[in-house]
Structures are given as C-alpha cells and as structure tokens.
Coordinates of C-alpha atoms in Angstrom, one line a residue:
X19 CA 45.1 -2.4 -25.8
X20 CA 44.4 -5.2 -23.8
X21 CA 41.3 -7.5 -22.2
X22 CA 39.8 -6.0 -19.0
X23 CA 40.2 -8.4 -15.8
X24 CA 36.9 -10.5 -15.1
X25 CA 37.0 -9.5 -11.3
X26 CA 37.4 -5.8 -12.2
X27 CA 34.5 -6.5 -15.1
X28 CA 32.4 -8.2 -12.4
X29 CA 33.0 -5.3 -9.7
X30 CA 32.3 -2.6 -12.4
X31 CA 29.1 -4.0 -14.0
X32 CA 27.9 -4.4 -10.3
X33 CA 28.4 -0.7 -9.6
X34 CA 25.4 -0.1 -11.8
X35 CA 23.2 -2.6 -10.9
X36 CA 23.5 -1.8 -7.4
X37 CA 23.3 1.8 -6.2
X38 CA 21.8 2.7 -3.5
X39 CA 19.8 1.1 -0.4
X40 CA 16.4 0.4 -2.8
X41 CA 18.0 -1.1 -5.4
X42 CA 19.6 -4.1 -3.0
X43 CA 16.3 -4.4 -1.1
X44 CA 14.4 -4.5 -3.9
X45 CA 16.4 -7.0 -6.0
X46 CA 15.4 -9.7 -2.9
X47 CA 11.9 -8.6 -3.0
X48 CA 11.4 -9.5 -6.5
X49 CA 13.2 -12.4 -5.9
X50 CA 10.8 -13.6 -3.0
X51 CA 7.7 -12.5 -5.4
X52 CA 8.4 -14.4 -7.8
X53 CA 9.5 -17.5 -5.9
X54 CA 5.4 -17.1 -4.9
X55 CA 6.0 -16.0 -1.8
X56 CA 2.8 -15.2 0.5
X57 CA 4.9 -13.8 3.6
X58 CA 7.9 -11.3 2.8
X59 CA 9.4 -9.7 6.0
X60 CA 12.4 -7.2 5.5
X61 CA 14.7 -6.8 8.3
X62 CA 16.8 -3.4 8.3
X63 CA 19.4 -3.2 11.2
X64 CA 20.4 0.8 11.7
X65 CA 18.7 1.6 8.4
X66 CA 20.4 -0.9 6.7
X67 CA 24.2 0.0 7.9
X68 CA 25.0 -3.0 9.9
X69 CA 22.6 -5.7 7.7
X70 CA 19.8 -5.8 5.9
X71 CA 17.9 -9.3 5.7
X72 CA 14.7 -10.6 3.7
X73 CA 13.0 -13.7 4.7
X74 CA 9.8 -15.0 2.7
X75 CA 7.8 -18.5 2.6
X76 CA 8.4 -19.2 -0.6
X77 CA 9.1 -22.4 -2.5
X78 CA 12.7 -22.7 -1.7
X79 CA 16.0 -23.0 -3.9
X80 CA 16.7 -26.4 -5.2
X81 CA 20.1 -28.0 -4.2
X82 CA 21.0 -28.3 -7.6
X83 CA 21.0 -24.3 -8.2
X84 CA 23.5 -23.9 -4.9
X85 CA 26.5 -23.3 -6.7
X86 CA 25.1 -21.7 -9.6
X87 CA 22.5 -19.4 -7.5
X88 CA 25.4 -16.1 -7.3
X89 CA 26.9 -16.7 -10.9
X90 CA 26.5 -13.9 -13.0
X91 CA 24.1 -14.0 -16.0
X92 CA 21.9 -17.3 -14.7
X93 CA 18.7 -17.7 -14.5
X94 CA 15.7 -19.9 -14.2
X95 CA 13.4 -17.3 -16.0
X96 CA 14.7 -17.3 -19.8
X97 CA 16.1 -19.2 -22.0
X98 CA 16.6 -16.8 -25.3
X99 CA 16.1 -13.2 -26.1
X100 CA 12.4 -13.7 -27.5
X101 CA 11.5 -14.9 -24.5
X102 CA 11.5 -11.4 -23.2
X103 CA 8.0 -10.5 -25.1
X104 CA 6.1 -13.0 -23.1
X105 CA 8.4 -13.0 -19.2
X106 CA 5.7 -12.3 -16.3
X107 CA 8.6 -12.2 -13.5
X108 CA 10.0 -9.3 -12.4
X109 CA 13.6 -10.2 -12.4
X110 CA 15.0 -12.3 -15.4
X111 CA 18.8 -10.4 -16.1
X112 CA 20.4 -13.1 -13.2
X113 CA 22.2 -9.9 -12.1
X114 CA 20.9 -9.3 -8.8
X115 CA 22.6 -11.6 -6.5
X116 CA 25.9 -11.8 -8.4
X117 CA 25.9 -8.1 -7.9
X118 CA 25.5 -8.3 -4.4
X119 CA 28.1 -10.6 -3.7
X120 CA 30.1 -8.1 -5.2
X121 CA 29.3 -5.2 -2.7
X122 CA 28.5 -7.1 0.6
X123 CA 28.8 -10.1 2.2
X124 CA 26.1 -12.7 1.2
X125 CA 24.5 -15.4 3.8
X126 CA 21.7 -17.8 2.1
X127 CA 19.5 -19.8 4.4
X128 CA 17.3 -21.7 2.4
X129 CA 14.6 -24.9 3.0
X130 CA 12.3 -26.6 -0.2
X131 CA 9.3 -28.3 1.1
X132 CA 10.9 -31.7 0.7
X133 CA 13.8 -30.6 2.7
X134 CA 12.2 -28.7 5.9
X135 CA 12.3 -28.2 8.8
X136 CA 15.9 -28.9 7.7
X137 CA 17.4 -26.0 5.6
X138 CA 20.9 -25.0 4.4
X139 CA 23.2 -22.1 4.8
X140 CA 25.4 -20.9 2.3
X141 CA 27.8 -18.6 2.2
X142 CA 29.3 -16.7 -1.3
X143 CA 32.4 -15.0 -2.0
X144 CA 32.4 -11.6 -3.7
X145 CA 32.4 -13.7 -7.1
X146 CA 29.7 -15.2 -6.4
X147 CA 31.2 -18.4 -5.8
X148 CA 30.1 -20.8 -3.0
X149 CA 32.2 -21.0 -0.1
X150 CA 30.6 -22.4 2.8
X151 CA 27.6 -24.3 3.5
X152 CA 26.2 -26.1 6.5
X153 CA 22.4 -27.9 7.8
X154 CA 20.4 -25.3 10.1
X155 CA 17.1 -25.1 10.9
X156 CA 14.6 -23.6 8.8
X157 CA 10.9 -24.1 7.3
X158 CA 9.7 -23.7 3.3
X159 CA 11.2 -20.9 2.0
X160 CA 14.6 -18.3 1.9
X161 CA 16.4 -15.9 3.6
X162 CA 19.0 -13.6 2.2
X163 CA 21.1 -11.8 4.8
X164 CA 23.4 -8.7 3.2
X165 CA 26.5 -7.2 5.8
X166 CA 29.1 -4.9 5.3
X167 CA 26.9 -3.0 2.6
X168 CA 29.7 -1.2 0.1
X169 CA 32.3 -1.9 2.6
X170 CA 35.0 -2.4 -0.5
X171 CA 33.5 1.0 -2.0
X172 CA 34.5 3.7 0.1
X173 CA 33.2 6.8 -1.9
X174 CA 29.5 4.8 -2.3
X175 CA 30.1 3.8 1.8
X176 CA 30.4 7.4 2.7
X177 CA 27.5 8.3 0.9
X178 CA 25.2 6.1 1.8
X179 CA 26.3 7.0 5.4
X180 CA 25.9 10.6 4.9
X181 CA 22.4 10.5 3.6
X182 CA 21.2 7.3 5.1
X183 CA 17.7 9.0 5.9
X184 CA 17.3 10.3 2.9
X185 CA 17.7 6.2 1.7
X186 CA 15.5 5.2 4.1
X187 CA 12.7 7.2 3.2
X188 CA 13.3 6.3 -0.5
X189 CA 13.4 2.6 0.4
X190 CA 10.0 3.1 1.9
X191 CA 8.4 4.9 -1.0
X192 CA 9.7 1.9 -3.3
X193 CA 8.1 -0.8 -0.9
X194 CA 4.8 0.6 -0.6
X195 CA 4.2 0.5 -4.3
X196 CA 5.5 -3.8 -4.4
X197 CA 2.7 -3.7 -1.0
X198 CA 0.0 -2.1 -3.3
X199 CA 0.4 -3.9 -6.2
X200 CA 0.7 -7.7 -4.8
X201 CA -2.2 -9.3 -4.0
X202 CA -2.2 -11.6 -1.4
X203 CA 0.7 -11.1 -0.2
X204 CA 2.0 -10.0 3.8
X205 CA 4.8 -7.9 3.4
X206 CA 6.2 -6.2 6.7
X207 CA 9.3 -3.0 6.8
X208 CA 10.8 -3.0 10.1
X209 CA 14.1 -0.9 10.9
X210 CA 16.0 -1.7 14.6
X211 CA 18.1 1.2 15.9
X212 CA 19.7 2.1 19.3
X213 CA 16.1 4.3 19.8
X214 CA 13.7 0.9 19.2
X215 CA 12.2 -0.8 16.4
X216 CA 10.2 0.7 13.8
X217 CA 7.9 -0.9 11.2
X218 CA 6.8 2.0 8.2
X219 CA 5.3 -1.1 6.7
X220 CA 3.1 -3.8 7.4
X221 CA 0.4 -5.3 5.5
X222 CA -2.5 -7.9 5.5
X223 CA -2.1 -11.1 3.4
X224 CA -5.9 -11.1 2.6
X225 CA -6.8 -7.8 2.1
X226 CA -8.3 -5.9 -1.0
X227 CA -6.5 -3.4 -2.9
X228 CA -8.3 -0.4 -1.8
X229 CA -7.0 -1.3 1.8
X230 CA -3.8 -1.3 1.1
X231 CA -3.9 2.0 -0.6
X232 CA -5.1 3.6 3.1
X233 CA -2.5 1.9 4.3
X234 CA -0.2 3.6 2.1
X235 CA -2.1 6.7 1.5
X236 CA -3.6 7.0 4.8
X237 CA -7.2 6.4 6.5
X238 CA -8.4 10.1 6.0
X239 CA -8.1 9.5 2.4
X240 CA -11.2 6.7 2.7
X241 CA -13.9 9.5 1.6
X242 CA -11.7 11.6 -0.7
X243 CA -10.0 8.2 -3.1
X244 CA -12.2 7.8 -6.7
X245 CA -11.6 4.9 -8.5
X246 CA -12.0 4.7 -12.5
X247 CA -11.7 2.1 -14.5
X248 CA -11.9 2.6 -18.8
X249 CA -11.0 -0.7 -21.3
X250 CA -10.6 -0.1 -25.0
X251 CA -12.6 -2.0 -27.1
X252 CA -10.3 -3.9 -29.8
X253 CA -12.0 -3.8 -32.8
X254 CA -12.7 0.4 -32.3
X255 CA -8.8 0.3 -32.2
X256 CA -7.0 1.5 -34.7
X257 CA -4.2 -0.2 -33.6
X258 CA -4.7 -4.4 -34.5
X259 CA -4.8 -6.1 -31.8
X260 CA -4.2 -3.7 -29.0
X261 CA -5.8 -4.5 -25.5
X262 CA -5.6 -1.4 -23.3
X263 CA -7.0 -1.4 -19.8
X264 CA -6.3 1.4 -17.5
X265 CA -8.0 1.3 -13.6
X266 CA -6.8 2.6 -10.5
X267 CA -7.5 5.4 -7.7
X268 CA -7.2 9.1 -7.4
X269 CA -7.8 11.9 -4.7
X270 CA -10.7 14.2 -6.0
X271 CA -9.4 17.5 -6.6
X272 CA -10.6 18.6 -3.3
X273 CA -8.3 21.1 -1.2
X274 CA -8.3 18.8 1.7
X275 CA -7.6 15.8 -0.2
X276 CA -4.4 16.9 -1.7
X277 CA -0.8 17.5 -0.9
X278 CA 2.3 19.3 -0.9
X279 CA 4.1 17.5 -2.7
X280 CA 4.0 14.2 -5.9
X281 CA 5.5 11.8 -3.3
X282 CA 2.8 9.3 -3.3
X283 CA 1.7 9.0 -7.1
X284 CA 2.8 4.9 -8.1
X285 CA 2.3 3.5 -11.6
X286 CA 2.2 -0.6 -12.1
X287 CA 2.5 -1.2 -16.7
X288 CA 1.4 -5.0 -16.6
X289 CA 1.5 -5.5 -12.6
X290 CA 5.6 -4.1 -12.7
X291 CA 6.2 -0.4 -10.6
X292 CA 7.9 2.0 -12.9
X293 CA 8.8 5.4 -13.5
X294 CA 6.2 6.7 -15.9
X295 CA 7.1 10.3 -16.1
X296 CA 4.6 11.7 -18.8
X297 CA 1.5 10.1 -17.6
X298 CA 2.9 12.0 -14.0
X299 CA 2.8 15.2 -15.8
X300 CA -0.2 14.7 -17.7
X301 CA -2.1 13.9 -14.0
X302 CA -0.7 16.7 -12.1
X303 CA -1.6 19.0 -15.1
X304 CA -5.2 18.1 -14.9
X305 CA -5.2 17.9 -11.0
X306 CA -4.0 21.5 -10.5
X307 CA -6.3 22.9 -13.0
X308 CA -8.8 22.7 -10.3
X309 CA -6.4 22.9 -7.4
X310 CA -3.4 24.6 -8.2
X311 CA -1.1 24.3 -5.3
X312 CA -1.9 20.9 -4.2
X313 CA -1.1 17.4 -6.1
X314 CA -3.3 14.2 -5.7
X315 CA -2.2 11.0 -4.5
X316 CA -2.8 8.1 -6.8
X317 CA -2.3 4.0 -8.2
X318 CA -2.6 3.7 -12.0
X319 CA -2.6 0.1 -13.0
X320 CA -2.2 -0.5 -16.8
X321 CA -2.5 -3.3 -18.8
X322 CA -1.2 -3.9 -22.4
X323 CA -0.1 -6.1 -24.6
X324 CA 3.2 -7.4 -23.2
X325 CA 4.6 -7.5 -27.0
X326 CA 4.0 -3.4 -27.2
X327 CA 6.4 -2.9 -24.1
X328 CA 10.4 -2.7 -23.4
X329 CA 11.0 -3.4 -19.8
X330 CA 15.0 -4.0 -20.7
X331 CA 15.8 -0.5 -20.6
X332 CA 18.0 -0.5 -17.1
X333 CA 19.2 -2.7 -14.8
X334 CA 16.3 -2.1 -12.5
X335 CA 13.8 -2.4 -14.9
X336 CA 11.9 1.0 -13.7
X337 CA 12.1 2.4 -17.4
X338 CA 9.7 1.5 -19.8
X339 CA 9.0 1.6 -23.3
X340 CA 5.8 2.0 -24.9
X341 CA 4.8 1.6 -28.6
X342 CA 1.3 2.9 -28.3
X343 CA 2.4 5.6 -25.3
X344 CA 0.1 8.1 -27.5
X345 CA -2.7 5.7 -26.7
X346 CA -2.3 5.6 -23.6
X347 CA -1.7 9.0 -22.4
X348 CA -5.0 9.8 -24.4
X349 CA -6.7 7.1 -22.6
X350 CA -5.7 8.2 -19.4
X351 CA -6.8 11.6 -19.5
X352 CA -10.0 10.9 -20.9
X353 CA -10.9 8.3 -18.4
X354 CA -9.2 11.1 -15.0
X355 CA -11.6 13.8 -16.9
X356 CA -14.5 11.9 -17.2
X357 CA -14.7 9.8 -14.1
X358 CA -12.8 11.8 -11.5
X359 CA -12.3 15.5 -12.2
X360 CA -16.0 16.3 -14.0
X361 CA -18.2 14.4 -11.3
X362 CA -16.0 16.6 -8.8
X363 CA -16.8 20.1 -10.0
X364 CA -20.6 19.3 -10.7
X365 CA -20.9 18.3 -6.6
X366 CA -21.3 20.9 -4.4
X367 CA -22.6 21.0 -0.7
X368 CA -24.8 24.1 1.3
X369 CA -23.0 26.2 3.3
X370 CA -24.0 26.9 6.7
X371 CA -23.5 30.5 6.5
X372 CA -26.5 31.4 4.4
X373 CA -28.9 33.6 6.4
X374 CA -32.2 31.8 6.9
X375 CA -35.6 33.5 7.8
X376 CA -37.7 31.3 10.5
X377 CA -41.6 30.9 9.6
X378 CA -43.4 28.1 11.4
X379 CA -45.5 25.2 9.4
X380 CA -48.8 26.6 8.6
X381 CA -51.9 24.6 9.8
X382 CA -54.8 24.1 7.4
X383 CA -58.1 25.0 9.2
X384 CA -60.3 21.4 9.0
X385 CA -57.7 20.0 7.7
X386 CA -57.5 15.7 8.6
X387 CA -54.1 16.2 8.2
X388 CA -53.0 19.0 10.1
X389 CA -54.7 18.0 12.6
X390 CA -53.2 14.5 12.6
X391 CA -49.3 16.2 12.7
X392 CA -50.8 18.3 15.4
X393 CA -51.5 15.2 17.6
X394 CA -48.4 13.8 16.9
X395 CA -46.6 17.2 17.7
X396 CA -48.3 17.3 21.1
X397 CA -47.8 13.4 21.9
X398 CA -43.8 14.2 21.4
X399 CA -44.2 17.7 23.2
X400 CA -42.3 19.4 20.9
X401 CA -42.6 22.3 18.0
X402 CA -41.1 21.9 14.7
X403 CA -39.9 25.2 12.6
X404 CA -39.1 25.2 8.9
X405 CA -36.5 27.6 7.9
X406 CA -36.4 28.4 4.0
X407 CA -32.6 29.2 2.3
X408 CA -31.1 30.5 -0.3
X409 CA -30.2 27.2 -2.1
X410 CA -33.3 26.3 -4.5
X411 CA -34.5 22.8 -2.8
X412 CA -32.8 22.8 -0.1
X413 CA -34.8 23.6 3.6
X414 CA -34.2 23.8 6.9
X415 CA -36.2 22.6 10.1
X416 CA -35.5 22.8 13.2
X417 CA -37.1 20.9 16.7
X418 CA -38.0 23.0 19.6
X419 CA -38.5 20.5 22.5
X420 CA -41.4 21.3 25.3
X421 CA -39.2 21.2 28.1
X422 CA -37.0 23.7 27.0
X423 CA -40.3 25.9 26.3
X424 CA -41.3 25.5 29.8
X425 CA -37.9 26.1 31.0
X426 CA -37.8 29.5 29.0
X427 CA -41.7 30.4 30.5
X428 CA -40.2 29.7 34.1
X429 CA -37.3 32.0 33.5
X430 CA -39.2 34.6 31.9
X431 CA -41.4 34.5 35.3
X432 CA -38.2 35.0 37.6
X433 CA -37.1 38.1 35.6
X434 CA -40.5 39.8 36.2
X435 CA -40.3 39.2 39.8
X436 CA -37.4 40.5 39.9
X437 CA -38.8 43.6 37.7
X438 CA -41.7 44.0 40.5
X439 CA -39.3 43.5 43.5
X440 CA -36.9 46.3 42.2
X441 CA -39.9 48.3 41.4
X442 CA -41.2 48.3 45.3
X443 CA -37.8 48.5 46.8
X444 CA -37.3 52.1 44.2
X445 CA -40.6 53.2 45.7
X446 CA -39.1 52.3 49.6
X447 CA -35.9 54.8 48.5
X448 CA -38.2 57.3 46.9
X449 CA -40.5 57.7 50.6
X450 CA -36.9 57.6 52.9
X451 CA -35.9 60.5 50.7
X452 CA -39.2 62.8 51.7
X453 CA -38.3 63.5 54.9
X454 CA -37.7 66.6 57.4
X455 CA -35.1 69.1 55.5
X456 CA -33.3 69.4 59.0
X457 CA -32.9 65.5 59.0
X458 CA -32.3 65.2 56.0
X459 CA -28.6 64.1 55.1
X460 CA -26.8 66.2 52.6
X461 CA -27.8 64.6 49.2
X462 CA -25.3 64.0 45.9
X463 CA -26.5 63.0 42.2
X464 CA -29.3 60.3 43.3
X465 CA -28.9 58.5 40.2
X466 CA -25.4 57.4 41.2
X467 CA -26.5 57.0 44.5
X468 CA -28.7 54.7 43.4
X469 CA -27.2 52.6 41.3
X470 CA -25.2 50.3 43.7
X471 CA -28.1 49.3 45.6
X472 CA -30.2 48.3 42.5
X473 CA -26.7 46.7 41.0
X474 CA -26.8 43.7 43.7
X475 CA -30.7 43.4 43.0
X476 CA -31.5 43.6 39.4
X477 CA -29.3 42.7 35.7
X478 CA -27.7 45.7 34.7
X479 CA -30.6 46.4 31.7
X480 CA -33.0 47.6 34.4
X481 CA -30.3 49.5 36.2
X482 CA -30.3 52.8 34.8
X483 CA -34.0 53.3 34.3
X484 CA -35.2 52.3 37.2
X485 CA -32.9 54.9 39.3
X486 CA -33.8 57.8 36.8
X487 CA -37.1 57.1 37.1
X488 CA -37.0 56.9 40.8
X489 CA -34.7 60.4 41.4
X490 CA -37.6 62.0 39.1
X491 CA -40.3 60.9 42.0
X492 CA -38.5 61.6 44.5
X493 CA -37.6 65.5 42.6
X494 CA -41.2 65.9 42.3
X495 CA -42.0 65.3 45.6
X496 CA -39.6 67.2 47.5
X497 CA -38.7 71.0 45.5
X498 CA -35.7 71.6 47.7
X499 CA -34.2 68.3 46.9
X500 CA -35.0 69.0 43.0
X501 CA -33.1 72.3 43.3
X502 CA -30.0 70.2 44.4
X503 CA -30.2 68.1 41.7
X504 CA -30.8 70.6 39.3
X505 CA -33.6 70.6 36.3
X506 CA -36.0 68.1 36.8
X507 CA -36.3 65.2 34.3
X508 CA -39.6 63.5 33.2
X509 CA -40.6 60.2 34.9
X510 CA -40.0 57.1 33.0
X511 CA -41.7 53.9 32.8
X512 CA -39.0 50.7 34.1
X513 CA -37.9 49.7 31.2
X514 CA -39.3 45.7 30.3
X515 CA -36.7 42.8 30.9
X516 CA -35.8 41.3 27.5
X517 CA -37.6 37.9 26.6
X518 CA -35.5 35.1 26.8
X519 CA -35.4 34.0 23.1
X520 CA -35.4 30.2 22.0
X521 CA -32.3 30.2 19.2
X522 CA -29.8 28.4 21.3
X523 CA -32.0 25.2 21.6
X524 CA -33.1 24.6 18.5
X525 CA -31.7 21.0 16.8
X526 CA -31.3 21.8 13.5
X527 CA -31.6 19.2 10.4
X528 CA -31.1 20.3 6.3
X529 CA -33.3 18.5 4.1
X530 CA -33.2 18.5 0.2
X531 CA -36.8 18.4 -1.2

C-alpha cells in the first residue's frame, strides 16, 4: 500500500467537481455574485469548445490573493466548519478554480478600484500555481477566460463534443434560474459560432422579479403567472424557533398556460438554486389534478432558518438538506391550494356559443325616463337591443347604427324594383307568345325557356316562380299552346324577395348585471 501522488489526487478530486459545461460556468458565476458584481457577461465561443470567458464589474482580486487565488482548499469565505450554519455566499469549498486549472487552461485579468484602469493578467498552471503575469488594461472588476476545456481528458472531451447541444441547452436552463433570483443584477448569455452570435440571455440590471420571470418564462405567460406568498407565524410553530416563508409564481392550471414538459420549474432555499425534487413532485401532482397532461411553469423562493439546512451535500452545492422538509412540503401545498389552484376552478368566463333570443328594450308609456333614453337614442341615430342568455346575470346588448338601417331600407327598395321590372318584362313574354298559330315558332317546355332570360335579370329566388307563373298565363291564354305543354298548372303569385335582415351589423357588448 502506498500514498496516492498529489497531482493524480488533485486531477481526480477535480473530475468531480467539474463535469460538464454548467458546472465550469457556473463556478465563475458564483464567483462574480458574490464578489457583488452588478454586470456579469458570459462569453461562449462554439458553445464553449474553443473558450468560454466571464467578465463582471465586481470588486476585484487583491494582489495579495494572486498566488493563492488557484490553490486548492482557500478561501476568503470560512474560517472553520461552524461557520457553515451562518455562510450567505454561494461558493465557500475554494474548489472551483483549482479544479479548473486542472481541466483547462486558466487566464485571470483582474483590476481593484485602487488599481484601475490598470489591471493584471495572470496565468495558472494545471496546479494551480501562478506562472505568468503581466500589466493590461482593465476597469474594476475580473475576468476569467477557460481554453482547451477537458483537453487532458479525452473520454470527458469526446463527450462533451458529442452532446454539446444537449450542454448548451442545460447551461441555459441553469443561468436563467442565477438571472431570476439576483436582484439587481445585468447578466447577459451570448454564444459566437461560424452561423453568428446568439444571446439566450440577457437581462435588466434594474428590473423587478416578475420581469425577469417573462423573460425567462416568456411574455404570453404575463396574464396566466399567480403569485402566492404564505409566512408561518413562530409562536403557532411547533417547531421553536422556526421561520418559514415560502413566495414565488405559478402558471394557473389553465390548458393554455401549461407545457409539455417540467423544464422551467426553478427552486431558490435561502436565495441558492437547487434541486428540490419532492416539492417538484408535490407541484406537478397538484397541477395535473386539474390539467393532466400539461405541467406549470414556476419560481419557489423559500426562506428558512440557515441552521435547519445542509448545503454541503456535493460539490455543486445543488443538494440540500432540510430538517423541517415535512414543514415545508405541507406549507407549500397548502399555500399552491389555496392561493393558486382554488381561485382557478371557482373563475369561469361565458361562452359565446350560448344561443341568445333578441327582444328590444321596452318603453314605459309616460315614462320621464324612457322618454329621456329615447332622445338620446335619436340624438346618436342608433337602436340598442338587449339579448338575454343562458348564464344567470350575464346580458347581452347589442347597437344597431342608423346608417346601416337606412342602408338596409335602400336595398330593400332595389330588390322590389327589381321584383316589379321582372314582373312587366314576364307579362311582355307572356303577350309575344299569343300570337298567330301559323307564325308561331315551334314551342319547347316554357319554363326552361324561360329561365335564361329572367337569370340575367332577377337573383335566382324569383327565378322559378316567376317563369311558372308566367307559362300558366300564357297556357291559359292560348289552348293549343297548353296542349304542347301538357296539363295546365295553376297561376302563382311571384314569390316576395327575402328582407334583408340586420344580424351582420350588430356591435355586440356582454354585460354582467
């Protein structure tokens, strides 16, 4: 038995720390949030392949921590174990930039604000050892630049290759949740390929929270997001001591607010992002009670007691620990029940497919009133209509405009000119046909005959009853001609042109009374 090599303990630890595309990206993200960054841009070059670089304004790296800042196991953010309970930074292990020197090459370019517009640029082995630095240019804050991503790990190099969409997409997922959750902050994704440049990510430094969550969730979800909100009371706690706030936003279990798939659900215990994989199941089980093949989008923020939590679980800190997770769970659903899915199923809204009967208002006889809504009716030349529905309280009205009236009356007028004019020109036919039998032409079925001419002069209701009223006239007046035709058929009247009928210009309005 003997002592593993430090080198090959350093490269093996690292392995864990550092997986996959998120994990590097996100190591430098924390880093830049809690070096109070306002301004975090992320720079992926062929989604991350060739480099991947994260620049922030925040407050710098001392030149006393340049030698130090890649060791493994230091850190500016605890001292001893206990200080664990009580640590508000994300990252506190010192494992994140010691691991990264161990995977891919490393360029710091850092500036304090005693120091700019003059910065330095470092440059660590893969022990994390400082090997270069020079002066460059650079204002208040750092940039980390990572090349040659898992170039010594051929297997992980390979994968990454192979699925580096897949990546991608993950690596976008995980940044949206650090853009929801800080406050104040402008944080910016942007990937370069051979195609262009394009940024997933980019958000406002002085925007609220709900903002962000469109931005994330997208615009169409402005109308369909319900927030709740629910704090414990201590001293109803059984629990001593235990301060329980849970808040965030949910899509109402609406069809059209869900989707395919648990993609965009994000959970922040104490302002962190982490897996929280019960309270995930407990939300989708009371979403898809009401909609069973959709899941909602939402941001659950809890806060707790930073002594009832374990945050040390794995190297990226996305497993948590809860002593009261009971609580919590309960909590949760009780507030989702009461605040989002309940108000949801008592709404409902009138369909516009209920069949409606239209009576108009009824005028009281010597009434002040009536007659005062009848001057005002006149004065706006128009007619209002009240249409009663199915739905208790609910009504429906509808404004007939006078000039669409009058427009109607004038067409009515044309049609029963046209009535008249096919009428004479039937009775012109009817006296050519009672002539001479030895002049006369040799006659077929008049009512076919007929129809032709009246086609080009009337619509084609008054068609067939005006010739079949005309080839009985002209029967009757002429017996030879009614032989040829065969039994005589009894004069009709012309059939009446159809009334023009107001429903298509009615502006329709739905009150609730």
């Amino acid at each position: 038995m003997q002592q593993i090599r430090q080198d090959t303990v350093h490269r093996l630890c690292a392995g864990q720390v550092i997986v996959d595309l998120g994990t590097s990206v996100k190591e430098l993200v924390e880093n830049s949030l809690d070096a109070g960054a306002t301004l975090i841009d992320i720079k992926l070059k062929d989604s991350g392949l060739t480099s991947i670089e994260v620049a922030d304004n925040g407050s710098g790296i001392d030149e006393a921590n340049y030698k130090s800042l890649c060791l493994k196991h230091w850190t500016s953010k605890l001292t001893s174990f206990e200080d664990l309970e009580s640590v508000q930074s994300f990252g506190f292990r010192g494992e994140a930039l010691s691991s990264l020197c161990a995977v891919s090459r490393v360029l710091v370019t850092t500036a304090t604000r005693e120091t700019a517009p003059v910065g330095e640029q470092l440059e660590y082995n893969t022990e994390g050892q400082l090997v270069e630095r020079k002066s460059v240019a650079r204002e208040r804050g750092t940039t980390v630049r990572l090349c040659e991503m898992f170039a010594r790990w051929p297997v992980r190099h390979q994968e990454m290759k192979r699925n580096i969409k897949r990546e991608f997409q993950r690596l976008v997922s995980l940044i949206e949740q650090y853009a929801v959750v800080s406050d104040g902050v402008r944080l910016s994704l942007s990937n370069q390929t051979k195609s262009g440049t394009f940024v997933p990510i980019r958000t406002m430094p002085h925007s609220d929270r709900v903002t962000r969550l469109l931005q994330v969730f997208g615009t169409q979800m402005r109308p369909h997001l319900a927030h709740f909100q629910l704090q414990r009371d201590p001293s109803k706690s059984e629990e001593d001591g235990l301060n329980l706030q849970i808040e965030g936003h949910m899509s109402k279990p609406l069809a059209e607010a869900g989707r395919s798939g648990s993609d965009k659900q994000f959970f922040f215990v104490n302002g962190r992002p982490c897996d929280f994989p019960k309270a995930k199941r407990l939300i989708n089980e009371i979403y898809r009670s009401s909609i069973p093949t959709k899941y909602p989008v939402c941001a659950v923020f809890i806060s707790i007691n930073s002594s009832t939590i374990d945050v040390n679980l794995t190297p990226d800190k996305r497993s948590i620990l809860l002593r009261y997770e009971t609580q919590v769970l309960d909590t949760l659903r009780q507030v989702l029940m009461e605040q989002v899915i309940q108000p949801a199923e008592s709404a409902f809204s009138v369909v516009s497919r209920q069949q409606t009967t239209l009576v108009p208002l009824q005028e009281e006889k010597g009434s002040g009133q009536a007659r005062s809504e009848d001057e005002v009716m006149k004065k706006q030349s128009s007619q209002m209509h009240v249409a009663q529905t199915s739905v208790p309280g609910v009504i429906r009205c509808y404004v007939e405009d006078q000039s669409t009236a009058d427009r109607l009356s004038n067409n009515n007028k044309q049609q029963q000119q046209q009535q008249k004019r096919a009428a004479r020109e039937s009775d012109d036919l009817a006296e050519s046909i009672q002539m001479p039998s030895s002049s006369r032409p040799r006659l077929i079925d008049s009512t076919h005959a007929l129809e032709p001419a009246l086609d080009k002069r009337q619509p084609a209701t008054v068609q067939a009853p005006a010739a079949k009223s005309l080839a009985a006239n002209s029967l009757a007046a002429n017996e030879p001609i009614a032989k040829a035709f065969g039994p005589s058929a009894k004069p009709k009247q012309p059939a009446e042109l159809p009334i023009a009928k107001p429903s298509q210009s009615k502006r329709l309005q739905t009150m609730v009374i």
